[in-house]
Amino acid sequence: MSDHPITGLMSAAMENLKEMVDVNTIIGDPVETPDGSVILTVSKVGFGFAAGGSEFAIDQGHSQQGQQTLPFGGGTGGGVSITPIAFLIVGAKGVKMLHLDEGTHLVDKIIDMAPAVVEKIQSILAASKENNKNQNETKSQDNNQKHEQSQDRNQNQYRNQNQDRNQNQDQDSSQNQGNEKKESFDNF
C-alpha cells in the first residue's frame, strides 16, 4: 500500500509545509535598532491542510489480463495565515511587549491586574469590618452611658423620694410633738 499514489501526494504536501513551518514564522527575524535594542515580531500563525483522492472503475469490456490497476485521481491543498500581533522589544531597560491589537492581550491585562484588584477588595473589606467594629463599640458605649444615666436618674429620684418622705415624717413628728405640747399645755 506504500506505493499508492495518495502517499506521494501527501508526502509532497507535508514536505512543502515543513519548509514553511519555522520558528521565524512565529517569532520574526530580529531587527537591531541604532540604540542597541532588538525588536522581534510575534505573529499568530494558522495552517490548514487537506488531501483526498479516489480510484475510478474502468469499463469491464476493456479489461486487461493480469493485475489490474485502477486509475487514480486526487489532490492536496494547504494554506497559511500569518497575522502580526505584537512586537517584543529587548533593550537596556528590560523586555517589553507592545501589542498591536488591544483585544489580544485583554486576558493578560486582567491577569496582571488581578493581584491589585484582590488587594483593593481586601482593604475595602477590612476597612468595612473596622468601621462596623467602631460603630458597634460606639453604640455599646452610648448604650452604657444611657444605662448609667438612667441608673443615676433612678437613684436621684429614689433619694429625692426618700428625702421627701423623711421631711414629711419630720414635719409630721414635729406637728405631733407640737400638738402633744399644746395638749399638755392646755391641760395645765
Short mmCIF file of C-alpha atoms in Angstrom, two decimals:
data_model
loop_
_atom_site.label_atom_id
_atom_site.label_comp_id
_atom_site.label_asym_id
_atom_site.label_seq_id
_atom_site.Cartn_x
_atom_site.Cartn_y
_atom_site.Cartn_z
CA MET A 1 0.00 0.00 0.00
CA SER A 2 3.02 2.28 0.38
CA ASP A 3 3.26 2.74 -3.39
CA HIS A 4 -0.28 4.10 -3.66
CA PRO A 5 -0.49 7.49 -5.42
CA ILE A 6 -2.15 9.20 -2.40
CA THR A 7 1.01 8.52 -0.39
CA GLY A 8 3.09 10.50 -2.87
CA LEU A 9 0.63 13.40 -2.84
CA MET A 10 0.59 13.62 0.96
CA SER A 11 4.37 13.30 1.23
CA ALA A 12 4.92 16.15 -1.23
CA ALA A 13 2.39 18.38 0.59
CA MET A 14 3.91 17.63 4.01
CA GLU A 15 7.43 18.40 2.77
CA ASN A 16 6.30 21.78 1.48
CA LEU A 17 4.51 22.56 4.75
CA LYS A 18 7.60 21.52 6.72
CA GLU A 19 9.64 24.09 4.78
CA MET A 20 7.13 26.80 5.72
CA VAL A 21 6.97 25.83 9.37
CA ASP A 22 9.88 27.56 11.05
CA VAL A 23 10.33 29.39 14.35
CA ASN A 24 10.96 32.54 12.32
CA THR A 25 7.39 32.31 11.05
CA ILE A 26 6.02 32.91 14.54
CA ILE A 27 8.90 34.92 16.02
CA GLY A 28 10.25 37.03 13.20
CA ASP A 29 13.88 37.69 12.42
CA PRO A 30 15.42 40.08 14.95
CA VAL A 31 15.87 43.71 13.93
CA GLU A 32 18.54 45.75 15.74
CA THR A 33 17.92 49.47 16.26
CA PRO A 34 20.62 52.20 16.49
CA ASP A 35 20.19 52.47 20.28
CA GLY A 36 21.04 48.76 20.70
CA SER A 37 17.52 47.45 21.23
CA VAL A 38 16.42 44.31 19.45
CA ILE A 39 12.86 44.07 18.07
CA LEU A 40 11.21 40.75 17.35
CA THR A 41 7.85 40.38 15.61
CA VAL A 42 5.39 37.97 17.24
CA SER A 43 2.77 36.59 14.86
CA LYS A 44 -0.28 34.38 15.07
CA VAL A 45 0.09 31.58 12.51
CA GLY A 46 -2.68 29.31 11.25
CA PHE A 47 -2.09 26.29 8.99
CA GLY A 48 -4.60 24.24 7.10
CA PHE A 49 -4.05 21.06 5.12
CA ALA A 50 -6.32 18.74 3.13
CA ALA A 51 -5.74 15.75 0.87
CA GLY A 52 -8.12 13.48 -0.95
CA GLY A 53 -8.35 11.09 -3.80
CA SER A 54 -10.33 8.35 -5.43
CA GLU A 55 -9.78 5.35 -7.68
CA PHE A 56 -12.06 5.11 -10.67
CA ALA A 57 -13.53 1.91 -12.04
CA ILE A 58 -12.71 1.08 -15.64
CA ASP A 59 -15.02 -0.32 -18.23
CA GLN A 60 -15.29 -4.13 -17.96
CA GLY A 61 -15.07 -4.58 -21.75
CA HIS A 62 -11.51 -3.29 -21.92
CA SER A 63 -10.06 -5.29 -19.04
CA GLN A 64 -6.51 -6.45 -19.37
CA GLN A 65 -5.02 -9.78 -18.39
CA GLY A 66 -3.05 -9.98 -15.12
CA GLN A 67 -3.02 -7.47 -12.34
CA GLN A 68 -5.38 -4.66 -13.00
CA THR A 69 -4.57 -1.13 -11.72
CA LEU A 70 -7.37 1.34 -11.36
CA PRO A 71 -6.96 4.93 -12.46
CA PHE A 72 -6.41 7.35 -9.54
CA GLY A 73 -7.41 10.98 -9.20
CA GLY A 74 -6.55 13.09 -6.18
CA GLY A 75 -5.30 16.36 -4.88
CA THR A 76 -3.90 18.19 -1.88
CA GLY A 77 -4.14 21.70 -0.64
CA GLY A 78 -2.85 23.79 2.18
CA GLY A 79 -2.96 27.30 3.46
CA VAL A 80 -1.13 29.54 5.87
CA SER A 81 -2.35 32.64 7.65
CA ILE A 82 0.20 34.89 9.35
CA THR A 83 -1.03 37.83 11.45
CA PRO A 84 1.41 40.01 13.41
CA ILE A 85 0.02 40.57 16.92
CA ALA A 86 2.88 42.12 18.88
CA PHE A 87 6.46 43.29 19.00
CA LEU A 88 8.91 42.03 21.59
CA ILE A 89 11.40 44.78 22.40
CA VAL A 90 14.59 43.80 24.25
CA GLY A 91 16.60 46.80 25.35
CA ALA A 92 18.75 48.22 28.10
CA LYS A 93 15.63 48.95 30.20
CA GLY A 94 14.44 45.34 30.01
CA VAL A 95 11.96 43.37 27.95
CA LYS A 96 8.70 44.95 26.83
CA MET A 97 5.78 43.53 24.86
CA LEU A 98 4.00 46.01 22.57
CA HIS A 99 0.62 44.58 21.44
CA LEU A 100 -0.85 45.66 18.12
CA ASP A 101 -4.41 44.54 18.81
CA GLU A 102 -5.86 45.59 22.17
CA GLY A 103 -8.23 42.59 22.24
CA THR A 104 -5.47 40.01 22.10
CA HIS A 105 -3.94 40.97 25.40
CA LEU A 106 -7.08 41.71 27.37
CA VAL A 107 -6.67 38.48 29.32
CA ASP A 108 -3.02 39.36 30.02
CA LYS A 109 -4.08 42.74 31.42
CA ILE A 110 -6.73 41.11 33.59
CA ILE A 111 -4.22 38.60 34.94
CA ASP A 112 -1.70 41.39 35.61
CA MET A 113 -4.33 43.48 37.39
CA ALA A 114 -5.81 40.59 39.41
CA PRO A 115 -3.45 40.86 42.44
CA ALA A 116 -4.04 44.62 42.72
CA VAL A 117 -7.81 44.14 42.47
CA VAL A 118 -7.80 41.40 45.12
CA GLU A 119 -5.67 43.57 47.41
CA LYS A 120 -8.03 46.53 46.91
CA ILE A 121 -11.08 44.39 47.70
CA GLN A 122 -9.39 43.02 50.82
CA SER A 123 -8.55 46.54 52.02
CA ILE A 124 -12.15 47.66 51.42
CA LEU A 125 -13.48 44.66 53.35
CA ALA A 126 -11.00 45.25 56.18
CA ALA A 127 -11.97 48.93 56.36
CA SER A 128 -15.64 47.96 56.35
CA LYS A 129 -15.10 45.46 59.19
CA GLU A 130 -13.13 48.06 61.17
CA ASN A 131 -15.84 50.65 60.57
CA ASN A 132 -18.56 48.21 61.71
CA LYS A 133 -16.49 47.32 64.77
CA ASN A 134 -16.06 51.01 65.64
CA GLN A 135 -19.77 51.64 65.14
CA ASN A 136 -20.65 48.69 67.37
CA GLU A 137 -18.23 49.90 70.05
CA THR A 138 -19.69 53.42 69.83
CA LYS A 139 -23.24 52.05 70.10
CA SER A 140 -22.18 49.92 73.06
CA GLN A 141 -20.58 52.90 74.78
CA ASP A 142 -23.68 55.03 74.07
CA ASN A 143 -25.91 52.30 75.47
CA ASN A 144 -23.69 52.03 78.57
CA GLN A 145 -23.82 55.80 79.07
CA LYS A 146 -27.59 55.83 78.66
CA HIS A 147 -27.89 52.96 81.12
CA GLU A 148 -25.66 54.75 83.63
CA GLN A 149 -27.61 57.98 83.19
CA SER A 150 -30.85 56.08 83.68
CA GLN A 151 -29.47 54.48 86.84
CA ASP A 152 -28.30 57.88 88.08
CA ARG A 153 -31.77 59.35 87.41
CA ASN A 154 -33.41 56.44 89.21
CA GLN A 155 -31.05 56.81 92.18
CA ASN A 156 -31.68 60.58 92.28
CA GLN A 157 -35.44 60.02 92.14
CA TYR A 158 -35.14 57.43 94.90
CA ARG A 159 -33.06 59.82 97.03
CA ASN A 160 -35.50 62.65 96.39
CA GLN A 161 -38.42 60.45 97.30
CA ASN A 162 -36.64 59.34 100.48
CA GLN A 163 -35.77 62.93 101.34
CA ASP A 164 -39.39 63.98 100.74
CA ARG A 165 -40.59 61.09 102.88
CA ASN A 166 -38.12 61.94 105.62
CA GLN A 167 -39.14 65.61 105.51
CA ASN A 168 -42.80 64.62 105.64
CA GLN A 169 -42.06 62.34 108.57
CA ASP A 170 -40.10 65.10 110.29
CA GLN A 171 -42.93 67.54 109.72
CA ASP A 172 -45.46 65.00 110.95
CA SER A 173 -43.40 64.26 114.03
CA SER A 174 -42.90 68.00 114.63
CA GLN A 175 -46.61 68.59 114.33
CA ASN A 176 -47.31 65.65 116.59
CA GLN A 177 -44.87 66.96 119.16
CA GLY A 178 -46.33 70.41 118.84
CA ASN A 179 -49.83 69.03 119.25
CA GLU A 180 -48.73 66.98 122.25
CA LYS A 181 -47.12 70.04 123.79
CA LYS A 182 -50.19 72.06 123.08
CA GLU A 183 -52.38 69.40 124.65
CA SER A 184 -50.14 69.14 127.64
CA PHE A 185 -50.02 72.92 127.86
CA ASP A 186 -53.78 73.09 127.58
CA ASN A 187 -54.08 70.51 130.34
CA PHE A 188 -52.32 72.77 132.74
#
